């Protein structure tokens, strides 16, 4: 069995289905050499997943790979960018082929789907962690950013919210459900989020601001508000909940609170000026993605929650890696 | 004291001196948005440093930062690329400001020197590690790669070899020297290698192949040989040794063996066709970098060592993170 760094890299990472014409030189030299199309800007994002912090050390390696890459692709989606290339820095305690094989399967399954080529990386010895840097293109000046929202713009989210938190609660044993199918579905929603690449691209020219929900709606929407100097009101009964979440949590207010705080959803949260609202449904229908209007931006600071005319005083916290 | 992820990132990483005009959007959104100059290819490299594997956990954070960034910039140097942008993924057990402050000082001192802008990254909780992705530009088609060498080409290295290994031996307590100044110099050589950016750029159009010496000359030269399908002979007495290395190791053959295996040198090893030899000295003199011819490529496989007409049978190994 080969056990040195170079053999490992060669065996597991040099073989892939995607061979992009814009990659002049891929894995195996000091750098990758890449061609960015004329008229496009390069969008770059980096995320780390650490065993014990972001995933359980005994988690299915294929699911860990999916999550690691999906969370990065989701950042490209939030900019309206088209994914192109990825670098993978993998730290492992031992060169365990029984771990590497399914990890690579999960990684390349998602990379292939989005025509993303692995162009470089590093394999090192140490406590298990995965750092991924993704590169994508966006037409010059058309990227969706976190700033740019105006008072009066409507707040939308794609898909449903809360399923990822429900799946995580099941995974951690904090809660149980009797239906094994329900459990499997919610675990899948937690592990196998699909980055909203097509939706992000479709929203260029329509949304005034956008980001992906990685830390929870409340926490992430806060970034748009901070950048725009605005406040937001969310009508909680408009939050899109899946049928599975309603089975998981039958108390509706608790389900809504899950939806507000659920991290690692990788749905997009975006704002839309009044005059562009008509374009949303038709545009996103082409991508097979639903979008729900959940509130509106207004002058001021912070996020308020309402039910009809009633203000709600629910206490919610965003996700914070270093918080106790 | 602020202790959440966002505050940490904001405080330590949003303030920097470099503000490049090709950065349309930097830290703080889902992605950075970057403009690659027309006519240039993008060169990208990723490296991880893990505490306990690549540096001692109690090492000076400023030196760790220098080493982490320098090793990545060295990959750009080896392609003949001009550095532009960097992403930093930092994993820390706790948000320790006494560690972060000197780390950032060391990081930005080097980044500023090469006009490199930090454009993104991630801060996560876990065992200490640093993953850096650097981006640079190289004129279309002019990059120095590991392939392209021909039989008969001469093998060169920049600077001196062996000092990094000597510094590491002192650091690990494997060896001692009585002169504190000598110790300080060799430790500095280990920790504070300067990436050969200008030399790499100067070698475009002159060298037939190039790489940087990160795993040791023998191991790294092997990559060029493998790509080119060639063998190499090294005349060991031509290896450039510093006066400090000769003081550290007075047995000359042992000093030469250190030079052959010393990793993390971040000197360039490159090959030059006969007709370009004349250009080397004048070109590199402009950069203030010396280059030494240490051998020649020939048909065959592997690396042989010689002293005059005599073949040497020294047993040498390259550096391998996973090897026992």
Coordinates of C-alpha atoms in Angstrom, one line a residue:
Chain A
X1 CA 0.0 0.0 0.0
X2 CA 1.3 3.4 -1.0
X3 CA 1.7 5.6 2.0
X4 CA 3.5 8.7 1.1
X5 CA 2.0 12.1 0.5
X6 CA 2.7 12.2 -3.2
X7 CA 1.2 8.8 -4.0
X8 CA -1.9 9.6 -2.0
X9 CA -2.5 12.8 -3.9
X10 CA -1.8 11.3 -7.2
X11 CA -4.0 8.3 -6.6
X12 CA -7.1 10.1 -5.3
X13 CA -7.0 13.5 -6.7
X14 CA -5.5 13.4 -10.1
X15 CA -8.3 11.4 -11.7
X16 CA -11.4 13.4 -12.4
X17 CA -14.0 13.6 -15.1
X18 CA -14.0 17.4 -15.5
X19 CA -11.4 18.8 -17.8
X20 CA -12.1 22.4 -18.4
X21 CA -10.6 24.2 -21.4
X22 CA -9.8 27.2 -19.2
X23 CA -7.4 25.2 -17.1
X24 CA -4.0 25.5 -18.7
X25 CA -2.2 23.6 -16.0
X26 CA -3.8 21.6 -13.2
X27 CA -2.6 19.5 -10.2
X28 CA 1.1 18.6 -10.1
X29 CA 3.0 21.8 -10.6
X30 CA 3.8 24.6 -8.1
X31 CA 0.7 26.4 -9.1
X32 CA -2.4 25.8 -11.3
X33 CA -2.5 28.1 -14.4
X34 CA -6.0 29.3 -15.2
X35 CA -7.7 31.5 -17.8
X36 CA -10.4 33.9 -16.7
X37 CA -12.8 34.7 -19.6
X38 CA -12.7 38.2 -20.9
X39 CA -15.4 40.4 -19.5
X40 CA -15.7 38.3 -16.3
X41 CA -14.7 39.0 -12.8
X42 CA -13.2 36.2 -10.6
X43 CA -15.3 35.3 -7.5
X44 CA -13.3 33.6 -4.8
X45 CA -14.4 32.1 -1.5
X46 CA -12.7 30.0 1.2
X47 CA -14.3 27.8 3.9
X48 CA -12.9 25.4 6.4
X49 CA -14.7 22.4 8.0
X50 CA -13.0 21.0 11.1
X51 CA -13.8 17.6 12.6
X52 CA -15.5 18.1 16.0
X53 CA -16.5 21.6 15.1
X54 CA -18.4 21.3 11.8
X55 CA -18.9 17.6 11.5
X56 CA -18.6 14.5 13.7
X57 CA -15.2 12.7 13.3
X58 CA -17.0 9.5 12.4
X59 CA -19.4 11.1 9.9
X60 CA -19.7 9.5 6.4
X61 CA -16.8 10.9 4.5
X62 CA -18.9 11.2 1.3
X63 CA -21.4 13.5 3.2
X64 CA -18.6 15.5 4.7
X65 CA -17.1 16.1 1.3
X66 CA -20.5 17.1 -0.1
X67 CA -21.0 19.5 2.7
X68 CA -17.6 21.0 2.4
X69 CA -17.9 21.7 -1.3
X70 CA -21.5 22.6 -1.2
X71 CA -21.0 25.3 1.4
X72 CA -18.3 26.9 -0.8
X73 CA -20.3 26.6 -4.0
X74 CA -23.1 28.3 -2.1
X75 CA -20.9 31.3 -1.6
X76 CA -20.5 31.5 -5.4
X77 CA -24.3 31.1 -5.8
X78 CA -24.9 34.0 -3.4
X79 CA -22.8 36.2 -5.8
X80 CA -24.6 35.0 -8.9
X81 CA -21.3 33.4 -10.1
X82 CA -20.7 30.4 -12.2
X83 CA -18.4 27.8 -10.5
X84 CA -15.2 26.9 -12.3
X85 CA -12.3 25.7 -10.2
X86 CA -11.7 24.4 -6.7
X87 CA -8.6 23.9 -4.5
X88 CA -8.7 21.3 -1.7
X89 CA -6.5 21.4 1.4
X90 CA -7.0 18.1 3.3
X91 CA -5.5 17.4 6.7
X92 CA -5.8 13.8 8.0
X93 CA -4.3 12.0 11.0
X94 CA -3.3 9.1 8.8
X95 CA -3.5 8.4 5.0
X96 CA -6.6 6.3 5.5
X97 CA -7.7 5.0 2.1
X98 CA -11.0 3.8 3.6
X99 CA -11.8 7.4 4.4
X100 CA -10.3 8.9 1.3
X101 CA -12.2 6.7 -1.2
X102 CA -15.7 7.7 -0.1
X103 CA -14.6 11.3 0.5
X104 CA -13.4 11.6 -3.1
X105 CA -16.6 10.0 -4.4
X106 CA -18.7 12.5 -2.6
X107 CA -16.4 15.4 -3.6
X108 CA -16.2 14.6 -7.3
X109 CA -19.9 13.7 -7.5
X110 CA -20.8 17.3 -6.6
X111 CA -17.8 18.8 -8.5
X112 CA -18.8 17.0 -11.7
X113 CA -22.4 18.1 -11.4
X114 CA -21.4 21.7 -11.5
X115 CA -18.5 21.2 -14.0
X116 CA -16.0 22.3 -11.4
X117 CA -12.4 21.1 -11.8
X118 CA -10.0 20.4 -8.9
X119 CA -6.9 22.4 -9.8
X120 CA -4.8 22.1 -6.7
X121 CA -4.4 21.6 -3.0
X122 CA -2.4 20.1 -0.3
X123 CA -2.5 16.9 1.8
X124 CA -1.0 17.2 5.3
X125 CA -0.9 15.2 8.5
X126 CA -2.8 16.5 11.5
X127 CA -6.2 16.7 13.1
X128 CA -8.9 16.2 10.4
X129 CA -9.9 19.3 8.6
X130 CA -10.9 20.4 5.1
X131 CA -10.3 23.8 3.6
X132 CA -11.8 24.5 0.2
X133 CA -11.2 27.5 -2.0
X134 CA -13.7 27.9 -4.9
X135 CA -13.3 30.1 -8.0
X136 CA -16.1 31.2 -10.3
X137 CA -16.9 33.8 -12.9
X138 CA -19.5 36.6 -12.9
X139 CA -20.0 39.1 -15.7
X140 CA -18.2 42.4 -15.0
X141 CA -20.2 44.5 -12.5
X142 CA -23.2 42.1 -12.2
X143 CA -22.3 40.3 -9.0
X144 CA -24.9 40.1 -6.2
X145 CA -23.4 41.6 -3.1
X146 CA -24.5 42.1 0.5
X147 CA -24.8 45.9 0.0
X148 CA -27.1 47.7 -2.3
X149 CA -30.4 47.0 -0.6
X150 CA -32.8 50.0 -0.2
X151 CA -35.5 50.7 2.3
X152 CA -38.8 49.2 1.0
X153 CA -37.1 46.3 -0.8
X154 CA -38.7 43.0 -0.1
X155 CA -36.9 40.1 1.6
X156 CA -37.0 36.7 0.0
X157 CA -35.6 33.3 0.7
X158 CA -35.3 30.3 -1.6
X159 CA -36.5 26.8 -0.7
X160 CA -37.6 26.0 2.9
X161 CA -35.8 26.8 6.2
X162 CA -35.3 24.8 9.4
X163 CA -34.7 21.3 7.9
X164 CA -30.9 21.5 8.4
X165 CA -31.3 22.4 12.1
X166 CA -33.8 19.5 12.5
X167 CA -31.4 17.1 10.8
X168 CA -28.6 18.3 13.1
X169 CA -30.7 17.8 16.2
X170 CA -31.4 14.2 15.1
X171 CA -27.8 13.7 14.4
X172 CA -26.7 14.9 17.8
X173 CA -29.4 12.9 19.5
X174 CA -31.0 16.0 20.9
X175 CA -34.3 14.9 19.6
X176 CA -35.8 11.7 18.1
X177 CA -38.5 10.9 15.6
X178 CA -40.2 7.5 15.3
X179 CA -40.5 7.5 11.5
X180 CA -37.2 6.3 10.0
X181 CA -38.1 7.8 6.6
X182 CA -38.6 11.2 8.3
X183 CA -35.3 10.9 10.1
X184 CA -33.5 9.9 6.8
X185 CA -35.1 12.9 5.0
X186 CA -34.1 15.4 7.6
X187 CA -30.6 14.1 7.9
X188 CA -30.3 14.3 4.1
X189 CA -31.4 17.9 4.2
X190 CA -28.7 18.6 6.8
X191 CA -25.9 16.9 4.9
X192 CA -26.9 17.2 1.3
X193 CA -27.9 20.8 0.8
X194 CA -27.8 21.8 -2.9
X195 CA -26.1 25.1 -3.6
X196 CA -28.5 27.5 -5.4
X197 CA -26.2 28.1 -8.3
X198 CA -28.8 28.6 -11.0
X199 CA -31.0 30.7 -8.8
X200 CA -28.1 33.0 -8.0
X201 CA -27.4 33.4 -11.6
X202 CA -31.0 34.1 -12.4
X203 CA -31.2 36.8 -9.7
X204 CA -28.5 39.0 -11.3
X205 CA -30.1 42.2 -12.4
X206 CA -33.2 41.5 -10.2
X207 CA -32.0 41.2 -6.6
X208 CA -30.6 44.3 -4.9
X209 CA -28.6 42.3 -2.4
X210 CA -28.0 38.6 -1.7
X211 CA -26.2 36.1 0.5
X212 CA -26.5 32.4 1.4
X213 CA -27.8 31.2 4.7
X214 CA -24.9 29.5 6.4
X215 CA -25.2 30.8 10.0
X216 CA -28.9 31.1 10.2
X217 CA -31.4 33.6 8.6
X218 CA -31.3 36.0 11.5
X219 CA -27.5 36.1 11.7
X220 CA -27.0 36.3 7.9
X221 CA -29.7 38.8 7.2
X222 CA -28.0 41.0 9.7
X223 CA -25.0 41.2 7.3
X224 CA -27.2 42.8 4.6
X225 CA -28.7 45.2 7.1
X226 CA -25.3 46.2 8.4
X227 CA -24.0 46.8 4.9
X228 CA -27.2 48.7 3.9
X229 CA -27.7 50.6 7.1
X230 CA -31.3 49.3 7.4
X231 CA -33.7 47.4 9.6
X232 CA -35.9 44.4 8.6
X233 CA -39.2 43.1 9.6
X234 CA -39.9 39.4 9.1
X235 CA -43.5 38.1 9.1
X236 CA -42.8 34.8 10.8
X237 CA -45.9 33.1 9.4
X238 CA -44.6 33.6 5.9
X239 CA -41.4 31.6 6.6
X240 CA -41.4 28.6 4.3
X241 CA -41.5 25.3 6.3
X242 CA -41.3 21.9 4.8
X243 CA -44.0 19.3 5.6
X244 CA -41.2 17.2 7.2
X245 CA -40.2 20.1 9.6
X246 CA -43.9 20.3 10.6
X247 CA -43.8 16.6 11.5
X248 CA -40.5 17.0 13.3
X249 CA -41.7 19.9 15.3
X250 CA -45.5 20.1 15.7
X251 CA -45.5 23.3 17.8
X252 CA -45.6 25.8 15.0
X253 CA -43.8 28.6 16.9
X254 CA -41.0 26.3 17.7
X255 CA -40.8 25.2 14.0
X256 CA -40.6 28.9 13.0
X257 CA -37.9 29.6 15.5
X258 CA -35.9 26.7 14.1
X259 CA -36.4 28.2 10.7
X260 CA -35.1 31.6 11.8
X261 CA -31.9 30.2 13.4
X262 CA -31.1 27.2 11.3
X263 CA -27.6 27.3 9.9
X264 CA -26.0 25.4 7.0
X265 CA -29.2 25.8 5.0
X266 CA -27.4 27.1 1.9
X267 CA -30.6 28.7 0.7
X268 CA -30.3 32.2 -0.6
X269 CA -31.7 35.2 1.2
X270 CA -32.1 38.2 -1.1
X271 CA -33.8 41.6 -1.4
X272 CA -35.8 42.8 -4.3
X273 CA -37.0 46.3 -5.2
X274 CA -40.8 46.6 -5.7
X275 CA -40.4 47.0 -9.5
X276 CA -38.6 43.7 -9.8
X277 CA -41.0 41.6 -7.8
X278 CA -42.9 40.5 -10.9
X279 CA -39.8 39.0 -12.4
X280 CA -39.0 36.8 -9.4
X281 CA -41.5 34.0 -9.7
X282 CA -41.0 33.4 -13.5
X283 CA -37.2 33.7 -13.3
X284 CA -36.8 31.2 -10.5
X285 CA -39.5 28.9 -11.8
X286 CA -37.1 28.3 -14.7
X287 CA -34.5 27.0 -12.2
X288 CA -37.1 24.8 -10.4
X289 CA -36.5 26.8 -7.2
X290 CA -39.3 28.4 -5.2
X291 CA -38.8 31.8 -3.5
X292 CA -40.9 33.2 -0.7
X293 CA -41.3 36.8 0.4
X294 CA -40.9 36.8 4.2
X295 CA -40.6 40.5 5.0
X296 CA -39.4 44.0 4.1
X297 CA -36.6 46.4 4.7
X298 CA -37.3 49.7 6.4
X299 CA -35.2 52.5 7.9
X300 CA -33.6 51.8 11.3
X301 CA -31.5 49.1 12.8
X302 CA -32.0 45.4 13.7
X303 CA -34.6 42.7 12.9
X304 CA -38.1 42.7 14.2
X305 CA -40.5 39.7 14.0
X306 CA -44.2 40.1 13.5
X307 CA -47.4 38.1 13.3
X308 CA -50.0 40.3 11.6
X309 CA -50.1 43.5 13.6
X310 CA -48.5 41.9 16.6
X311 CA -44.8 42.3 17.4
X312 CA -43.0 39.1 18.7
X313 CA -40.3 39.2 21.3
X314 CA -38.7 35.8 20.5
X315 CA -35.1 35.7 21.7
X316 CA -32.9 34.3 18.9
X317 CA -29.2 34.0 18.4
X318 CA -27.1 33.5 15.3
X319 CA -24.5 30.8 15.1
X320 CA -21.1 31.6 16.5
X321 CA -18.2 29.2 16.4
X322 CA -16.4 30.6 19.3
X323 CA -19.4 31.4 21.5
X324 CA -19.7 29.2 24.6
Chain B
X1 CA -13.2 41.5 24.9
X2 CA -14.9 40.5 21.7
X3 CA -15.0 36.8 21.3
X4 CA -17.2 36.0 18.4
X5 CA -16.0 34.9 15.0
X6 CA -17.2 38.0 13.1
X7 CA -15.6 40.5 15.5
X8 CA -12.3 38.6 15.4
X9 CA -12.2 38.6 11.7
X10 CA -13.2 42.2 11.5
X11 CA -10.7 43.4 14.0
X12 CA -7.6 41.6 12.8
X13 CA -8.1 41.0 9.1
X14 CA -10.0 43.9 7.7
X15 CA -7.3 46.4 8.3
X16 CA -4.4 46.3 6.0
X17 CA -2.2 48.6 4.1
X18 CA -2.5 47.1 0.6
X19 CA -5.5 48.2 -1.4
X20 CA -5.1 46.9 -4.9
X21 CA -7.1 48.4 -7.8
X22 CA -7.8 45.0 -9.2
X23 CA -9.8 44.1 -6.1
X24 CA -13.4 45.1 -6.7
X25 CA -14.7 43.5 -3.5
X26 CA -12.6 42.3 -0.6
X27 CA -13.3 40.7 2.8
X28 CA -16.8 40.8 4.1
X29 CA -19.1 39.5 1.4
X30 CA -19.8 35.9 0.3
X31 CA -16.9 36.0 -2.2
X32 CA -14.1 38.4 -3.2
X33 CA -14.5 39.9 -6.6
X34 CA -11.2 40.2 -8.5
X35 CA -10.1 41.4 -11.9
X36 CA -7.3 39.5 -13.7
X37 CA -5.4 41.7 -16.1
X38 CA -5.9 41.1 -19.8
X39 CA -3.2 39.0 -21.3
X40 CA -2.4 37.3 -18.0
X41 CA -3.0 33.9 -16.7
X42 CA -4.0 33.3 -13.1
X43 CA -1.5 31.2 -11.0
X44 CA -3.1 29.7 -7.9
X45 CA -1.5 27.6 -5.1
X46 CA -2.7 26.3 -1.7
X47 CA -0.6 25.1 1.2
X48 CA -1.5 24.1 4.8
X49 CA 0.7 24.4 7.9
X50 CA -0.5 22.3 10.8
X51 CA 0.7 22.8 14.4
X52 CA 2.7 19.8 15.5
X53 CA 3.4 18.8 11.9
X54 CA 4.9 21.9 10.3
X55 CA 5.6 24.1 13.3
X56 CA 5.8 23.7 17.0
X57 CA 2.5 24.8 18.8
X58 CA 4.4 27.3 20.9
X59 CA 6.3 28.8 18.0
X60 CA 6.4 32.6 17.6
X61 CA 3.1 33.4 15.8
X62 CA 4.8 36.1 13.6
X63 CA 7.3 33.5 12.4
X64 CA 4.6 31.0 11.7
X65 CA 2.7 33.6 9.7
X66 CA 5.8 34.5 7.7
X67 CA 6.5 30.8 7.0
X68 CA 2.9 30.1 6.0
X69 CA 2.7 33.0 3.5
X70 CA 6.3 32.7 2.3
X71 CA 5.9 29.0 1.4
X72 CA 2.9 29.9 -0.7
X73 CA 4.5 32.9 -2.4
X74 CA 7.4 30.7 -3.2
X75 CA 5.1 28.6 -5.3
X76 CA 4.2 31.7 -7.3
X77 CA 7.9 32.5 -7.6
X78 CA 8.5 29.1 -9.0
X79 CA 6.1 29.8 -11.8
X80 CA 7.6 33.2 -12.5
X81 CA 4.3 34.8 -11.3
X82 CA 3.6 38.2 -9.7
X83 CA 1.8 37.8 -6.4
X84 CA -1.6 39.6 -6.1
X85 CA -4.1 38.2 -3.6
X86 CA -4.3 35.8 -0.7
X87 CA -7.0 33.9 1.2
X88 CA -6.3 32.8 4.7
X89 CA -8.2 30.0 6.5
X90 CA -7.2 30.0 10.2
X91 CA -8.2 27.4 12.7
X92 CA -7.6 28.1 16.3
X93 CA -8.5 26.4 19.6
X94 CA -9.6 29.7 21.1
X95 CA -9.8 33.3 19.8
X96 CA -6.5 34.2 21.5
X97 CA -5.7 37.8 20.8
X98 CA -2.2 37.4 22.2
X99 CA -1.6 34.9 19.4
X100 CA -3.6 36.7 16.7
X101 CA -1.8 40.0 17.1
X102 CA 1.7 38.9 16.3
X103 CA 0.4 36.5 13.7
X104 CA -1.2 39.3 11.8
X105 CA 1.9 41.5 12.2
X106 CA 4.0 38.8 10.6
X107 CA 1.5 38.0 8.0
X108 CA 0.9 41.6 6.8
X109 CA 4.6 42.5 7.0
X110 CA 5.3 40.0 4.3
X111 CA 2.0 40.6 2.4
X112 CA 2.7 44.3 2.3
X113 CA 6.2 43.8 1.1
X114 CA 5.0 42.0 -2.0
X115 CA 1.9 44.2 -2.4
X116 CA -0.4 41.2 -1.8
X117 CA -3.9 41.9 -0.6
X118 CA -5.8 39.6 1.8
X119 CA -9.2 39.2 0.0
X120 CA -10.9 36.5 2.1
X121 CA -10.8 33.6 4.3
X122 CA -12.3 31.8 7.2
X123 CA -11.8 31.6 11.0
X124 CA -12.8 28.4 12.6
X125 CA -12.5 26.7 16.0
X126 CA -10.3 23.6 16.2
X127 CA -6.7 22.4 16.4
X128 CA -4.4 25.1 15.1
X129 CA -3.7 25.1 11.4
X130 CA -3.3 27.7 8.6
X131 CA -4.3 27.2 5.0
X132 CA -3.3 29.8 2.6
X133 CA -4.3 30.2 -1.1
X134 CA -2.3 32.7 -3.1
X135 CA -3.1 34.1 -6.5
X136 CA -0.7 35.7 -8.9
X137 CA -0.5 36.7 -12.6
X138 CA 1.9 35.5 -15.3
X139 CA 1.9 36.7 -18.9
X140 CA -0.1 34.3 -21.1
X141 CA 2.1 31.2 -22.0
X142 CA 5.2 32.4 -20.1
X143 CA 4.9 30.5 -16.8
X144 CA 7.8 28.4 -15.6
X145 CA 6.6 24.8 -15.2
X146 CA 8.1 21.6 -14.0
X147 CA 8.0 20.1 -17.4
X148 CA 9.9 21.3 -20.5
X149 CA 13.5 20.4 -19.4
X150 CA 15.6 18.7 -22.0
X151 CA 18.6 16.4 -21.7
X152 CA 21.8 18.5 -21.5
X153 CA 20.1 21.4 -19.7
X154 CA 22.0 22.6 -16.7
X155 CA 20.6 22.5 -13.2
X156 CA 20.8 25.6 -11.1
X157 CA 19.7 26.6 -7.6
X158 CA 19.4 30.1 -6.1
X159 CA 21.0 31.1 -2.8
X160 CA 22.4 28.5 -0.5
X161 CA 21.1 25.2 0.6
X162 CA 21.1 23.4 4.0
X163 CA 20.6 26.4 6.4
X164 CA 16.9 25.6 6.9
X165 CA 17.7 22.0 7.9
X166 CA 20.4 23.3 10.3
X167 CA 17.9 25.8 11.8
X168 CA 15.3 23.0 12.3
X169 CA 17.9 20.8 14.0
X170 CA 18.7 23.5 16.4
X171 CA 15.0 24.2 17.0
X172 CA 14.3 20.6 17.7
X173 CA 17.3 20.3 20.0
X174 CA 18.8 17.6 17.8
X175 CA 22.0 19.6 17.7
X176 CA 23.5 22.6 19.5
X177 CA 26.0 25.3 18.7
X178 CA 27.9 27.4 21.2
X179 CA 27.7 30.7 19.3
X180 CA 24.4 32.4 20.0
X181 CA 24.7 34.6 16.9
X182 CA 25.2 31.5 14.7
X183 CA 22.2 29.9 16.3
X184 CA 20.1 33.0 15.7
X185 CA 21.1 33.2 12.1
X186 CA 20.3 29.6 11.3
X187 CA 17.0 29.8 13.1
X188 CA 16.2 32.9 11.0
X189 CA 17.1 31.1 7.8
X190 CA 14.6 28.3 8.8
X191 CA 11.8 30.6 9.8
X192 CA 12.3 33.6 7.6
X193 CA 13.0 32.3 4.1
X194 CA 12.4 35.0 1.4
X195 CA 10.4 33.7 -1.6
X196 CA 12.3 34.3 -4.8
X197 CA 9.7 36.3 -6.5
X198 CA 11.9 38.6 -8.5
X199 CA 14.3 35.8 -9.5
X200 CA 11.3 33.7 -10.7
X201 CA 10.0 36.6 -12.9
X202 CA 13.5 37.1 -14.2
X203 CA 13.8 33.5 -15.3
X204 CA 10.8 33.6 -17.6
X205 CA 12.1 32.9 -21.1
X206 CA 15.4 31.7 -19.8
X207 CA 14.7 28.6 -17.6
X208 CA 13.3 25.5 -19.3
X209 CA 11.7 24.2 -16.0
X210 CA 11.6 25.4 -12.4
X211 CA 10.2 24.7 -9.0
X212 CA 10.8 25.8 -5.4
X213 CA 12.7 23.6 -2.9
X214 CA 10.1 22.9 -0.2
X215 CA 10.7 19.1 0.4
X216 CA 14.5 19.1 -0.2
X217 CA 16.5 19.4 -3.4
X218 CA 16.6 15.6 -4.1
X219 CA 12.9 15.2 -3.6
X220 CA 11.9 18.3 -5.6
X221 CA 14.3 17.8 -8.5
X222 CA 12.7 14.4 -8.8
X223 CA 9.5 16.1 -9.9
X224 CA 11.2 17.9 -12.8
X225 CA 12.9 14.6 -13.8
X226 CA 9.6 12.7 -13.7
X227 CA 7.8 15.3 -15.8
X228 CA 10.7 15.5 -18.3
X229 CA 11.5 11.7 -18.4
X230 CA 15.2 12.5 -17.6
X231 CA 18.0 11.7 -15.1
X232 CA 20.2 14.2 -13.3
X233 CA 23.7 14.2 -12.1
X234 CA 24.6 16.6 -9.2
X235 CA 28.2 17.5 -8.6
X236 CA 28.0 17.7 -4.8
X237 CA 31.0 19.9 -4.4
X238 CA 29.2 22.6 -6.4
X239 CA 26.3 22.8 -3.9
X240 CA 26.2 26.3 -2.5
X241 CA 26.8 26.2 1.3
X242 CA 26.7 29.3 3.5
X243 CA 29.6 30.1 5.9
X244 CA 27.2 29.5 8.7
X245 CA 26.3 26.0 7.6
X246 CA 30.1 25.2 7.4
X247 CA 30.4 26.4 11.1
X248 CA 27.3 24.4 12.1
X249 CA 28.5 21.2 10.4
X250 CA 32.3 21.1 10.0
X251 CA 32.3 17.7 8.3
X252 CA 31.9 18.8 4.7
X253 CA 30.2 15.6 3.4
X254 CA 27.6 15.9 6.2
X255 CA 27.0 19.6 5.3
X256 CA 26.5 18.6 1.7
X257 CA 24.0 15.9 2.7
X258 CA 22.1 18.5 4.7
X259 CA 22.0 20.7 1.6
X260 CA 20.7 17.9 -0.6
X261 CA 17.8 17.0 1.8
X262 CA 17.0 20.3 3.4
X263 CA 13.3 21.2 3.1
X264 CA 11.6 24.5 3.4
X265 CA 14.5 26.3 1.7
X266 CA 12.2 28.1 -0.7
X267 CA 15.1 28.6 -3.1
X268 CA 14.4 27.9 -6.7
X269 CA 15.8 24.9 -8.6
X270 CA 15.7 25.4 -12.3
X271 CA 17.1 24.1 -15.5
X272 CA 18.7 26.1 -18.3
X273 CA 19.5 25.2 -21.9
X274 CA 23.1 25.7 -22.9
X275 CA 22.3 28.7 -25.1
X276 CA 20.7 30.6 -22.2
X277 CA 23.5 30.1 -19.6
X278 CA 25.0 33.4 -20.4
X279 CA 21.9 35.3 -19.5
X280 CA 21.6 33.8 -16.0
X281 CA 24.2 35.7 -14.1
X282 CA 23.3 39.1 -15.5
X283 CA 19.6 38.5 -15.1
X284 CA 19.7 37.3 -11.5
X285 CA 22.3 39.9 -10.5
X286 CA 19.6 42.5 -11.2
X287 CA 17.5 40.8 -8.5
X288 CA 20.4 40.5 -6.0
X289 CA 20.1 36.7 -6.1
X290 CA 23.0 34.4 -6.8
X291 CA 22.5 31.2 -8.8
X292 CA 24.8 28.2 -8.8
X293 CA 25.1 25.5 -11.5
X294 CA 25.1 22.2 -9.6
X295 CA 24.7 19.6 -12.3
X296 CA 23.2 18.5 -15.6
X297 CA 20.3 16.6 -17.0
X298 CA 20.9 13.5 -19.0
X299 CA 18.9 10.6 -20.5
X300 CA 17.7 8.0 -18.1
X301 CA 16.1 7.9 -14.7
X302 CA 16.9 9.0 -11.2
X303 CA 19.5 11.2 -9.6
X304 CA 23.2 10.4 -9.3
X305 CA 25.7 12.2 -7.2
X306 CA 29.3 12.7 -8.2
X307 CA 32.6 14.2 -7.0
X308 CA 34.8 14.7 -10.0
X309 CA 34.9 11.3 -11.8
X310 CA 33.8 9.5 -8.7
X311 CA 30.2 8.3 -8.1
X312 CA 28.9 8.7 -4.6
X313 CA 26.5 6.2 -3.1
X314 CA 25.0 8.5 -0.4
X315 CA 21.6 7.3 0.8
X316 CA 19.2 10.2 0.8
X317 CA 15.5 10.6 1.4
X318 CA 13.1 13.4 0.5
X319 CA 10.7 14.7 3.0
X320 CA 7.4 12.9 3.4
X321 CA 4.7 14.1 5.8
X322 CA 3.2 10.6 6.2
X323 CA 6.3 8.5 6.2
X324 CA 7.2 6.9 9.6

